[in-house]
mmCIF file of C-alpha atoms and ligand atoms in Angstrom:
data_model
loop_
_atom_site.group_PDB
_atom_site.id
_atom_site.type_symbol
_atom_site.label_atom_id
_atom_site.label_comp_id
_atom_site.label_asym_id
_atom_site.label_seq_id
_atom_site.Cartn_x
_atom_site.Cartn_y
_atom_site.Cartn_z
ATOM 1 C CA MET A 1 7.561 -1.522 42.544
ATOM 2 C CA SER A 2 10.191 0.927 43.769
ATOM 3 C CA ALA A 3 12.372 1.647 40.722
ATOM 4 C CA PRO A 4 11.669 5.227 39.591
ATOM 5 C CA HIS A 5 9.836 5.425 36.274
ATOM 6 C CA VAL A 6 9.289 8.444 34.050
ATOM 7 C CA LEU A 7 6.560 9.080 31.514
ATOM 8 C CA VAL A 8 8.663 10.371 28.613
ATOM 9 C CA VAL A 9 6.812 12.645 26.201
ATOM 10 C CA ASN A 10 7.711 13.912 22.746
ATOM 11 C CA ALA A 11 4.979 16.202 21.409
ATOM 12 C CA GLY A 12 4.963 17.158 17.727
ATOM 13 C CA SER A 13 2.539 19.572 16.088
ATOM 14 C CA SER A 14 0.021 16.797 15.356
ATOM 15 C CA SER A 15 1.515 13.863 17.242
ATOM 16 C CA LEU A 16 2.267 12.676 20.753
ATOM 17 C CA LYS A 17 4.801 9.967 21.491
ATOM 18 C CA TYR A 18 4.917 8.615 25.045
ATOM 19 C CA SER A 19 6.892 5.904 26.854
ATOM 20 C CA LEU A 20 6.874 4.655 30.415
ATOM 21 C CA VAL A 21 10.587 4.205 31.102
ATOM 22 C CA ASP A 22 12.444 2.653 34.036
ATOM 23 C CA ALA A 23 15.044 5.366 34.621
ATOM 24 C CA THR A 24 17.551 2.875 36.057
ATOM 25 C CA SER A 25 17.387 0.044 33.524
ATOM 26 C CA GLY A 26 15.875 1.756 30.475
ATOM 27 C CA GLU A 27 13.152 -0.889 30.286
ATOM 28 C CA THR A 28 9.925 0.358 28.683
ATOM 29 C CA PRO A 29 6.852 -1.553 29.865
ATOM 30 C CA GLY A 30 4.451 0.658 27.858
ATOM 31 C CA HIS A 31 4.650 3.144 25.014
ATOM 32 C CA GLY A 32 2.532 4.631 22.260
ATOM 33 C CA LEU A 33 2.056 7.167 19.519
ATOM 34 C CA VAL A 34 -1.004 9.327 18.824
ATOM 35 C CA GLU A 35 -1.046 10.729 15.301
ATOM 36 C CA ARG A 36 -3.191 13.200 13.368
ATOM 37 C CA ILE A 37 -4.143 15.173 16.485
ATOM 38 C CA GLY A 38 -6.648 17.881 15.560
ATOM 39 C CA GLU A 39 -8.153 15.831 12.730
ATOM 40 C CA SER A 40 -11.326 13.763 12.743
ATOM 41 C CA GLU A 41 -9.491 10.462 12.230
ATOM 42 C CA SER A 42 -6.724 10.349 14.811
ATOM 43 C CA THR A 43 -5.015 7.073 15.663
ATOM 44 C CA LEU A 44 -3.342 5.747 18.759
ATOM 45 C CA VAL A 45 -0.988 2.784 18.537
ATOM 46 C CA HIS A 46 -0.148 1.541 22.034
ATOM 47 C CA GLY A 47 2.339 -1.163 23.016
ATOM 48 C CA GLY A 48 2.019 -2.922 26.374
ATOM 49 C CA PRO A 49 1.718 -6.372 27.929
ATOM 50 C CA ASP A 50 -1.128 -7.244 25.489
ATOM 51 C CA GLY A 51 1.106 -6.480 22.514
ATOM 52 C CA GLU A 52 0.037 -3.765 20.121
ATOM 53 C CA THR A 53 -3.373 -2.064 20.343
ATOM 54 C CA ARG A 54 -4.691 0.317 17.682
ATOM 55 C CA ILE A 55 -7.465 2.763 18.545
ATOM 56 C CA GLU A 56 -9.110 5.279 16.218
ATOM 57 C CA GLY A 57 -11.180 8.339 17.032
ATOM 58 C CA ALA A 58 -11.164 12.103 17.020
ATOM 59 C CA VAL A 59 -8.480 13.676 19.236
ATOM 60 C CA ALA A 60 -8.860 17.439 19.447
ATOM 61 C CA ASP A 61 -5.609 18.419 21.136
ATOM 62 C CA HIS A 62 -2.650 17.183 23.173
ATOM 63 C CA GLU A 63 -4.684 17.089 26.403
ATOM 64 C CA ALA A 64 -7.230 14.814 24.704
ATOM 65 C CA ALA A 65 -4.353 12.693 23.383
ATOM 66 C CA PHE A 66 -3.046 12.213 26.947
ATOM 67 C CA ARG A 67 -6.564 11.282 28.093
ATOM 68 C CA MET A 68 -6.757 8.666 25.361
ATOM 69 C CA ALA A 69 -3.311 7.333 26.284
ATOM 70 C CA LEU A 70 -4.304 7.103 29.964
ATOM 71 C CA GLU A 71 -7.499 5.216 29.108
ATOM 72 C CA THR A 72 -5.424 2.839 27.004
ATOM 73 C CA PHE A 73 -2.996 2.283 29.884
ATOM 74 C CA ARG A 74 -6.059 1.487 32.036
ATOM 75 C CA GLY A 75 -7.674 -0.811 29.479
ATOM 76 C CA HIS A 76 -4.646 -2.586 28.033
ATOM 77 C CA GLY A 77 -1.896 -2.101 30.611
ATOM 78 C CA PRO A 78 0.548 -1.750 31.987
ATOM 79 C CA ASP A 79 -1.206 -0.473 35.113
ATOM 80 C CA LEU A 80 0.464 2.878 35.807
ATOM 81 C CA SER A 81 -0.478 2.751 39.492
ATOM 82 C CA SER A 82 1.742 -0.297 39.996
ATOM 83 C CA TYR A 83 4.846 1.737 39.039
ATOM 84 C CA ASP A 84 6.644 4.432 40.966
ATOM 85 C CA VAL A 85 6.114 7.170 38.353
ATOM 86 C CA VAL A 86 8.130 10.143 39.630
ATOM 87 C CA ALA A 87 7.936 12.618 36.742
ATOM 88 C CA VAL A 88 6.798 13.428 33.242
ATOM 89 C CA GLY A 89 9.880 14.157 31.091
ATOM 90 C CA HIS A 90 9.283 16.383 28.057
ATOM 91 C CA ARG A 91 11.545 16.673 25.062
ATOM 92 C CA VAL A 92 11.755 20.373 24.212
ATOM 93 C CA VAL A 93 13.572 21.271 21.013
ATOM 94 C CA HIS A 94 14.896 24.789 21.589
ATOM 95 C CA GLY A 95 16.237 26.017 24.902
ATOM 96 C CA GLY A 96 18.215 28.897 23.356
ATOM 97 C CA GLU A 97 20.901 30.353 25.630
ATOM 98 C CA HIS A 98 18.521 30.181 28.561
ATOM 99 C CA PHE A 99 18.741 26.453 29.323
ATOM 100 C CA SER A 100 21.944 24.479 29.674
ATOM 101 C CA GLN A 101 20.407 21.829 31.962
ATOM 102 C CA PRO A 102 17.092 19.987 32.304
ATOM 103 C CA VAL A 103 14.669 21.931 34.506
ATOM 104 C CA VAL A 104 11.538 21.210 36.496
ATOM 105 C CA ILE A 105 8.805 23.069 34.623
ATOM 106 C CA THR A 106 7.330 26.166 36.302
ATOM 107 C CA ASP A 107 5.326 29.054 34.852
ATOM 108 C CA GLU A 108 8.635 30.928 34.390
ATOM 109 C CA VAL A 109 10.054 28.028 32.349
ATOM 110 C CA ILE A 110 6.957 28.044 30.172
ATOM 111 C CA ASP A 111 7.363 31.796 29.608
ATOM 112 C CA ALA A 112 11.011 31.297 28.625
ATOM 113 C CA VAL A 113 10.191 28.473 26.183
ATOM 114 C CA THR A 114 7.424 30.660 24.735
ATOM 115 C CA GLU A 115 9.898 33.507 24.203
ATOM 116 C CA LEU A 116 12.087 31.122 22.204
ATOM 117 C CA ILE A 117 9.321 30.320 19.686
ATOM 118 C CA PRO A 118 10.843 32.577 16.995
ATOM 119 C CA LEU A 119 13.927 30.304 16.981
ATOM 120 C CA ALA A 120 11.841 27.093 16.643
ATOM 121 C CA PRO A 121 8.471 28.166 15.231
ATOM 122 C CA LEU A 122 7.299 24.613 14.456
ATOM 123 C CA HIS A 123 8.708 22.717 17.408
ATOM 124 C CA ASN A 124 8.440 24.812 20.583
ATOM 125 C CA PRO A 125 4.676 25.503 20.268
ATOM 126 C CA ALA A 126 4.049 21.758 19.896
ATOM 127 C CA ASN A 127 6.255 21.015 22.906
ATOM 128 C CA LEU A 128 4.340 23.627 24.915
ATOM 129 C CA SER A 129 0.995 22.013 23.977
ATOM 130 C CA GLY A 130 2.363 18.682 25.205
ATOM 131 C CA ILE A 131 3.433 20.295 28.494
ATOM 132 C CA ALA A 132 0.018 21.962 28.947
ATOM 133 C CA GLY A 133 -1.766 18.645 28.286
ATOM 134 C CA ALA A 134 0.416 16.726 30.722
ATOM 135 C CA ARG A 135 0.102 19.388 33.430
ATOM 136 C CA ALA A 136 -3.699 19.190 33.134
ATOM 137 C CA LEU A 137 -3.813 15.409 33.401
ATOM 138 C CA PHE A 138 -0.957 14.805 35.856
ATOM 139 C CA PRO A 139 -1.244 17.805 38.181
ATOM 140 C CA ASP A 140 0.543 16.020 41.017
ATOM 141 C CA LEU A 141 3.599 14.910 39.052
ATOM 142 C CA PRO A 142 6.660 17.106 38.493
ATOM 143 C CA GLN A 143 7.109 17.929 34.806
ATOM 144 C CA VAL A 144 10.691 18.196 33.554
ATOM 145 C CA ALA A 145 11.902 19.799 30.306
ATOM 146 C CA ILE A 146 14.909 18.273 28.535
ATOM 147 C CA PHE A 147 16.241 20.495 25.750
ATOM 148 C CA ASP A 148 17.823 19.262 22.501
ATOM 149 C CA THR A 149 20.085 22.306 22.574
ATOM 150 C CA ALA A 150 21.247 22.147 26.225
ATOM 151 C CA PHE A 151 24.148 19.733 25.677
ATOM 152 C CA HIS A 152 25.755 22.182 23.237
ATOM 153 C CA GLN A 153 25.735 25.167 25.597
ATOM 154 C CA THR A 154 29.403 24.270 26.256
ATOM 155 C CA LEU A 155 30.353 25.345 22.710
ATOM 156 C CA PRO A 156 33.033 28.048 22.948
ATOM 157 C CA PRO A 157 32.169 31.487 21.477
ATOM 158 C CA HIS A 158 34.489 30.958 18.483
ATOM 159 C CA ALA A 159 32.467 27.860 17.556
ATOM 160 C CA TYR A 160 28.951 29.207 18.090
ATOM 161 C CA THR A 161 29.436 32.686 16.614
ATOM 162 C CA TYR A 162 28.503 33.370 12.997
ATOM 163 C CA ALA A 163 30.636 36.047 11.320
ATOM 164 C CA VAL A 164 27.737 38.486 11.023
ATOM 165 C CA PRO A 165 27.244 41.919 12.649
ATOM 166 C CA ALA A 166 28.050 41.392 16.320
ATOM 167 C CA ALA A 167 24.812 42.978 17.570
ATOM 168 C CA TRP A 168 22.709 40.224 15.966
ATOM 169 C CA VAL A 169 23.587 37.743 18.732
ATOM 170 C CA GLY A 170 22.408 39.896 21.612
ATOM 171 C CA GLU A 171 19.466 41.460 19.801
ATOM 172 C CA HIS A 172 18.124 38.471 17.894
ATOM 173 C CA GLY A 173 19.797 35.325 19.236
ATOM 174 C CA ILE A 174 21.541 34.729 15.879
ATOM 175 C CA ARG A 175 24.171 32.093 16.742
ATOM 176 C CA ARG A 176 24.712 28.351 16.492
ATOM 177 C CA TYR A 177 22.884 26.236 19.097
ATOM 178 C CA GLY A 178 23.068 22.610 17.901
ATOM 179 C CA PHE A 179 20.494 19.857 18.424
ATOM 180 C CA HIS A 180 20.249 16.092 19.150
ATOM 181 C CA GLY A 181 21.838 16.823 22.549
ATOM 182 C CA THR A 182 19.984 14.038 24.362
ATOM 183 C CA SER A 183 21.351 11.472 21.941
ATOM 184 C CA PHE A 184 24.914 12.869 22.044
ATOM 185 C CA SER A 185 24.827 12.813 25.822
ATOM 186 C CA PHE A 186 23.633 9.183 25.980
ATOM 187 C CA VAL A 187 25.943 7.909 23.260
ATOM 188 C CA SER A 188 29.090 9.581 24.568
ATOM 189 C CA ARG A 189 28.598 8.054 28.009
ATOM 190 C CA VAL A 190 28.111 4.579 26.536
ATOM 191 C CA ALA A 191 31.125 5.050 24.241
ATOM 192 C CA ALA A 192 33.329 5.970 27.207
ATOM 193 C CA GLU A 193 32.146 2.831 29.032
ATOM 194 C CA LEU A 194 32.990 0.752 25.970
ATOM 195 C CA LEU A 195 36.454 2.336 25.826
ATOM 196 C CA ASP A 196 36.759 1.649 29.556
ATOM 197 C CA LYS A 197 37.781 5.224 30.337
ATOM 198 C CA PRO A 198 36.176 8.051 32.334
ATOM 199 C CA LEU A 199 34.073 10.281 30.079
ATOM 200 C CA GLU A 200 36.180 13.283 31.154
ATOM 201 C CA GLN A 201 39.227 11.643 29.568
ATOM 202 C CA VAL A 202 37.901 10.765 26.125
ATOM 203 C CA ASN A 203 37.583 12.820 22.954
ATOM 204 C CA LEU A 204 34.854 11.686 20.606
ATOM 205 C CA ILE A 205 33.432 12.504 17.218
ATOM 206 C CA VAL A 206 29.806 11.331 17.359
ATOM 207 C CA ALA A 207 27.657 11.132 14.201
ATOM 208 C CA HIS A 208 23.922 10.921 14.915
ATOM 209 C CA LEU A 209 22.513 9.841 11.544
ATOM 210 C CA GLY A 210 18.724 9.447 11.606
ATOM 211 C CA ASN A 211 16.095 11.238 9.519
ATOM 212 C CA GLY A 212 17.694 14.365 10.888
ATOM 213 C CA ALA A 213 21.479 14.125 11.167
ATOM 214 C CA SER A 214 24.213 15.967 12.987
ATOM 215 C CA ILE A 215 27.760 15.348 14.155
ATOM 216 C CA SER A 216 29.558 16.655 17.231
ATOM 217 C CA ALA A 217 33.080 17.009 18.516
ATOM 218 C CA ILE A 218 32.953 16.078 22.198
ATOM 219 C CA LEU A 219 35.975 16.909 24.360
ATOM 220 C CA GLY A 220 36.034 15.158 27.733
ATOM 221 C CA GLY A 221 32.233 14.823 27.685
ATOM 222 C CA GLU A 222 31.552 18.420 26.587
ATOM 223 C CA SER A 223 30.338 19.455 23.157
ATOM 224 C CA VAL A 224 32.827 21.848 21.501
ATOM 225 C CA GLU A 225 31.506 21.734 17.922
ATOM 226 C CA THR A 226 28.346 20.530 16.240
ATOM 227 C CA SER A 227 27.028 20.647 12.714
ATOM 228 C CA MET A 228 23.480 21.927 13.237
ATOM 229 C CA GLY A 229 23.352 25.674 13.784
ATOM 230 C CA MET A 230 20.707 28.202 14.737
ATOM 231 C CA THR A 231 18.194 25.762 13.247
ATOM 232 C CA PRO A 232 18.404 22.039 12.437
ATOM 233 C CA LEU A 233 18.913 22.822 8.727
ATOM 234 C CA GLU A 234 22.675 23.374 8.829
ATOM 235 C CA GLY A 235 25.308 20.679 8.413
ATOM 236 C CA LEU A 236 25.045 17.133 7.138
ATOM 237 C CA VAL A 237 22.827 15.856 4.334
ATOM 238 C CA MET A 238 19.566 14.559 5.887
ATOM 239 C CA GLY A 239 16.437 12.677 4.825
ATOM 240 C CA THR A 240 14.651 15.773 3.520
ATOM 241 C CA ARG A 241 16.954 18.640 4.622
ATOM 242 C CA SER A 242 19.749 20.028 2.478
ATOM 243 C CA GLY A 243 22.249 20.658 5.263
ATOM 244 C CA ASP A 244 24.945 23.180 4.238
ATOM 245 C CA VAL A 245 24.241 25.311 1.181
ATOM 246 C CA ASP A 246 25.624 28.640 0.046
ATOM 247 C CA PRO A 247 23.982 31.202 2.368
ATOM 248 C CA ALA A 248 23.232 33.302 -0.734
ATOM 249 C CA LEU A 249 20.938 30.564 -2.108
ATOM 250 C CA HIS A 250 17.766 32.004 -0.559
ATOM 251 C CA ALA A 251 18.428 35.429 -2.070
ATOM 252 C CA HIS A 252 19.274 33.966 -5.463
ATOM 253 C CA LEU A 253 16.145 31.801 -5.696
ATOM 254 C CA HIS A 254 13.994 34.662 -4.456
ATOM 255 C CA ARG A 255 15.451 37.188 -6.913
ATOM 256 C CA GLU A 256 15.791 35.003 -9.978
ATOM 257 C CA LEU A 257 12.721 32.770 -9.680
ATOM 258 C CA GLY A 258 10.433 34.890 -7.520
ATOM 259 C CA TRP A 259 9.958 32.134 -4.951
ATOM 260 C CA SER A 260 8.827 33.306 -1.513
ATOM 261 C CA LEU A 261 11.121 32.879 1.477
ATOM 262 C CA ASP A 262 8.574 30.567 3.131
ATOM 263 C CA GLU A 263 8.523 28.365 0.030
ATOM 264 C CA ILE A 264 12.330 28.229 -0.157
ATOM 265 C CA ASP A 265 12.447 27.394 3.552
ATOM 266 C CA ARG A 266 9.965 24.561 2.985
ATOM 267 C CA LEU A 267 11.881 23.235 -0.036
ATOM 268 C CA LEU A 268 15.209 23.183 1.810
ATOM 269 C CA ASN A 269 13.653 21.525 4.893
ATOM 270 C CA ARG A 270 11.171 19.113 3.313
ATOM 271 C CA GLU A 271 12.084 18.465 -0.326
ATOM 272 C CA SER A 272 15.875 18.409 -0.265
ATOM 273 C CA GLY A 273 18.529 16.067 1.159
ATOM 274 C CA LEU A 274 18.232 12.429 0.072
ATOM 275 C CA LYS A 275 14.650 13.030 -1.059
ATOM 276 C CA GLY A 276 15.682 15.894 -3.307
ATOM 277 C CA LEU A 277 18.611 14.033 -4.824
ATOM 278 C CA ALA A 278 17.290 10.467 -5.056
ATOM 279 C CA GLY A 279 13.523 10.850 -4.678
ATOM 280 C CA GLU A 280 13.620 8.838 -1.426
ATOM 281 C CA ASN A 281 14.250 10.046 2.108
ATOM 282 C CA ASP A 282 14.489 6.541 3.562
ATOM 283 C CA PHE A 283 18.103 5.436 3.518
ATOM 284 C CA ARG A 284 17.182 1.786 2.946
ATOM 285 C CA GLU A 285 15.530 2.813 -0.313
ATOM 286 C CA VAL A 286 18.543 4.885 -1.352
ATOM 287 C CA LEU A 287 20.803 1.862 -0.788
ATOM 288 C CA ARG A 288 18.426 -0.453 -2.665
ATOM 289 C CA LEU A 289 18.219 1.907 -5.661
ATOM 290 C CA ARG A 290 21.974 2.416 -5.673
ATOM 291 C CA ASP A 291 22.514 -1.340 -5.692
ATOM 292 C CA GLU A 292 20.163 -1.585 -8.677
ATOM 293 C CA GLY A 293 22.360 0.854 -10.597
ATOM 294 C CA ASP A 294 20.291 4.041 -10.133
ATOM 295 C CA ASP A 295 22.619 6.998 -10.853
ATOM 296 C CA ALA A 296 20.660 9.536 -8.783
ATOM 297 C CA ALA A 297 20.783 7.254 -5.725
ATOM 298 C CA ALA A 298 24.515 6.680 -6.244
ATOM 299 C CA LEU A 299 25.072 10.442 -6.333
ATOM 300 C CA ALA A 300 22.909 10.957 -3.211
ATOM 301 C CA PHE A 301 24.966 8.307 -1.397
ATOM 302 C CA GLY A 302 28.176 9.983 -2.576
ATOM 303 C CA VAL A 303 27.110 13.467 -1.472
ATOM 304 C CA TYR A 304 25.935 12.120 1.906
ATOM 305 C CA CYS A 305 29.190 10.272 2.652
ATOM 306 C CA HIS A 306 31.442 13.024 1.313
ATOM 307 C CA ARG A 307 29.779 15.620 3.565
ATOM 308 C CA LEU A 308 30.125 13.301 6.544
ATOM 309 C CA ARG A 309 33.790 12.700 5.761
ATOM 310 C CA LYS A 310 34.484 16.443 5.528
ATOM 311 C CA TYR A 311 32.994 16.945 8.981
ATOM 312 C CA VAL A 312 34.922 14.022 10.468
ATOM 313 C CA GLY A 313 38.149 15.547 9.124
ATOM 314 C CA SER A 314 37.384 19.024 10.411
ATOM 315 C CA TYR A 315 36.289 17.794 13.839
ATOM 316 C CA TYR A 316 39.481 15.747 14.067
ATOM 317 C CA ALA A 317 41.314 19.038 13.605
ATOM 318 C CA VAL A 318 39.101 20.744 16.215
ATOM 319 C CA LEU A 319 39.835 18.053 18.820
ATOM 320 C CA GLY A 320 43.499 17.414 17.951
ATOM 321 C CA GLU A 321 43.378 13.986 19.560
ATOM 322 C CA VAL A 322 40.527 11.594 18.974
ATOM 323 C CA ASP A 323 39.808 8.405 20.940
ATOM 324 C CA ALA A 324 36.807 7.239 18.928
ATOM 325 C CA ILE A 325 34.463 7.988 16.088
ATOM 326 C CA VAL A 326 30.965 6.869 17.043
ATOM 327 C CA PHE A 327 27.996 6.135 14.766
ATOM 328 C CA THR A 328 24.410 6.198 16.018
ATOM 329 C CA GLY A 329 20.817 6.767 14.756
ATOM 330 C CA GLY A 330 18.958 4.595 12.223
ATOM 331 C CA VAL A 331 21.514 5.141 9.438
ATOM 332 C CA GLY A 332 24.598 5.219 11.670
ATOM 333 C CA GLU A 333 23.612 2.011 13.476
ATOM 334 C CA ASN A 334 22.544 0.067 10.396
ATOM 335 C CA ALA A 335 24.096 1.337 7.177
ATOM 336 C CA ALA A 336 27.514 -0.357 7.014
ATOM 337 C CA PRO A 337 28.252 1.088 3.515
ATOM 338 C CA VAL A 338 27.969 4.643 4.893
ATOM 339 C CA ARG A 339 30.418 3.930 7.726
ATOM 340 C CA ALA A 340 32.882 2.292 5.324
ATOM 341 C CA ALA A 341 32.653 5.015 2.654
ATOM 342 C CA ALA A 342 32.846 7.972 5.059
ATOM 343 C CA LEU A 343 35.975 6.637 6.779
ATOM 344 C CA SER A 344 37.849 4.894 3.930
ATOM 345 C CA GLY A 345 41.482 5.812 3.296
ATOM 346 C CA LEU A 346 42.020 7.544 6.648
ATOM 347 C CA SER A 347 44.553 5.117 8.121
ATOM 348 C CA ARG A 348 47.162 7.916 8.271
ATOM 349 C CA LEU A 349 44.830 9.529 10.818
ATOM 350 C CA GLY A 350 44.684 6.254 12.748
ATOM 351 C CA ILE A 351 41.148 5.548 11.485
ATOM 352 C CA THR A 352 40.407 2.105 10.021
ATOM 353 C CA VAL A 353 37.153 0.175 9.634
ATOM 354 C CA ASP A 354 37.379 -3.619 9.756
ATOM 355 C CA ASP A 355 35.163 -4.870 6.906
ATOM 356 C CA ALA A 356 33.959 -8.041 8.650
ATOM 357 C CA ARG A 357 33.193 -6.215 11.914
ATOM 358 C CA ASN A 358 31.450 -3.450 10.031
ATOM 359 C CA GLU A 359 29.102 -5.906 8.301
ATOM 360 C CA GLU A 360 28.223 -7.727 11.542
ATOM 361 C CA ARG A 361 24.767 -6.817 12.915
ATOM 362 C CA LEU A 362 24.768 -6.490 16.700
ATOM 363 C CA ALA A 363 22.176 -4.888 18.955
ATOM 364 C CA GLU A 364 24.854 -4.064 21.556
ATOM 365 C CA PRO A 365 27.364 -1.198 21.396
ATOM 366 C CA HIS A 366 30.478 -2.540 19.632
ATOM 367 C CA ALA A 367 33.717 -1.622 17.876
ATOM 368 C CA ILE A 368 34.075 -1.963 14.106
ATOM 369 C CA SER A 369 37.751 -0.946 14.015
ATOM 370 C CA PRO A 370 40.573 -3.501 14.266
ATOM 371 C CA THR A 371 41.756 -4.286 17.812
ATOM 372 C CA ASP A 372 44.541 -1.860 18.842
ATOM 373 C CA SER A 373 43.480 0.758 16.307
ATOM 374 C CA PRO A 374 44.743 4.201 17.466
ATOM 375 C CA VAL A 375 41.234 5.625 16.925
ATOM 376 C CA ALA A 376 38.363 3.266 17.767
ATOM 377 C CA VAL A 377 35.344 3.279 15.464
ATOM 378 C CA LEU A 378 32.196 2.389 17.416
ATOM 379 C CA VAL A 379 28.528 1.706 16.718
ATOM 380 C CA VAL A 380 26.357 2.699 19.710
ATOM 381 C CA PRO A 381 22.558 2.393 19.513
ATOM 382 C CA THR A 382 21.038 5.573 20.882
ATOM 383 C CA ASN A 383 18.201 5.631 23.416
ATOM 384 C CA GLU A 384 16.858 9.140 23.785
ATOM 385 C CA GLU A 385 13.856 8.042 25.887
ATOM 386 C CA TRP A 386 16.104 6.458 28.503
ATOM 387 C CA GLU A 387 18.330 9.543 28.577
ATOM 388 C CA ILE A 388 15.272 11.794 29.079
ATOM 389 C CA ALA A 389 14.109 9.511 31.912
ATOM 390 C CA ARG A 390 17.531 9.599 33.588
ATOM 391 C CA GLN A 391 17.898 13.354 33.220
ATOM 392 C CA SER A 392 14.346 13.898 34.504
ATOM 393 C CA VAL A 393 15.074 11.962 37.693
ATOM 394 C CA ALA A 394 18.386 13.790 38.134
ATOM 395 C CA ALA A 395 16.609 17.169 37.799
ATOM 396 C CA LEU A 396 14.143 16.443 40.626
ATOM 397 C CA PRO A 397 14.829 18.331 43.863
HETATM 398 P P1 ADP B 1 14.603 9.553 13.550
HETATM 399 O O1 ADP B 1 15.554 10.665 13.241
HETATM 400 O O2 ADP B 1 13.237 9.778 13.002
HETATM 401 O O3 ADP B 1 14.631 9.077 14.994
HETATM 402 P P2 ADP B 1 15.958 7.054 12.970
HETATM 403 O O4 ADP B 1 17.111 7.306 13.877
HETATM 404 O O5 ADP B 1 15.035 5.951 13.298
HETATM 405 O O6 ADP B 1 15.139 8.368 12.662
HETATM 406 O O7 ADP B 1 16.567 6.795 11.513
HETATM 407 C C1 ADP B 1 15.764 6.638 10.404
HETATM 408 C C2 ADP B 1 16.677 6.371 9.195
HETATM 409 O O8 ADP B 1 17.423 5.167 9.439
HETATM 410 C C3 ADP B 1 15.885 6.157 7.906
HETATM 411 O O9 ADP B 1 16.495 6.858 6.836
HETATM 412 C C4 ADP B 1 16.053 4.648 7.681
HETATM 413 O O10 ADP B 1 16.035 4.330 6.329
HETATM 414 C C5 ADP B 1 17.432 4.401 8.257
HETATM 415 N N1 ADP B 1 17.617 2.975 8.502
HETATM 416 C C6 ADP B 1 16.941 2.175 9.366
HETATM 417 N N2 ADP B 1 17.342 0.870 9.223
HETATM 418 C C7 ADP B 1 18.271 0.865 8.229
HETATM 419 C C8 ADP B 1 19.053 -0.145 7.604
HETATM 420 N N3 ADP B 1 18.959 -1.420 7.969
HETATM 421 N N4 ADP B 1 19.918 0.224 6.629
HETATM 422 C C9 ADP B 1 20.016 1.508 6.248
HETATM 423 N N5 ADP B 1 19.308 2.517 6.797
HETATM 424 C C10 ADP B 1 18.450 2.209 7.762
#
């Protein structure tokens, strides 16, 4: 088989997600997820030609997880040797100011990602373990790093600079970086195709609403504003993250209640957002509770949509002219009530959602605004694995 394939890897602190992806078509003949790495009862769920296979056992580290995945490819298919696998593509969360493009991984790249650990203390070490494991098991394959932050390196200084002492940027990297870049990159290209215009000629507001959520203003294919900041905590309401709060909140909670900064950080990242307000981080549950008349779920829905609406309005002002508002991610692709509530009453801005189109469930990218609407409203399913595969191939010498 000659079509180039990429083994796409997303390593978390105790998990390893992998997919064999056809970089041209996006087809995924095999994929899997190893969970509870480092514990005595790790699990691997692998999908291939045999359907789903579940394997249990102890997996000490990411290298052992790759070994287990390779054995599963051998035992249950697909047969990796029958594909033209040209690279391993790694999702890396924080590329700081150092990386604005995907790069083939060298020792220097590893050093640079290591230096960025203070900006992503949970994510970058896990990504580095994934890279080390893959390098050990696939020594002959190029390894490529694709950074969540890279797409937003086009942000102008007035958008990425916090109004704090100027020396903090240079000395400590204190600035906005933005995340979800792989998804924004994929979705904006598909949106431009749907609008039948070159990417360089369209202005988009793209809302990636998954467990994590962020929204970007994209001018002619380049990110000029985005709601996540130095970390993925800033911006929209998320499954378990608060998004925007008063920056004095940490100090207040610390002073008045004696809570440690680590505990406050954990509470804002893991116990807030939809979970904090409604007791559920899964949006389907929030909708179900709201429909049953639960007041806390109704408030959570209201806060979520209001925040989104505020960002849509401000990014409209940032761009000046908007061709389309695009929804993606699990919530953006599926939760019609969110799309309707966030964009209601904006017809003076040229934004209208057609109720029937909005309720329709389609797997393909599609418009939910009336035909001839000045601003199109689109739903575009994201595919971060395919984007990583494409970018990995493009980064090869
Ligand atoms: P991740 O950020 O982990 O990739 P996803 O993009 O898969 O997450 O999004 C997960 C979110 O999408 C969850 O909150 C889930 O409840 C929500 N979601 C999935 N399907 C639906 C649906 N049919 N209606 C509403 N929300 C949904």
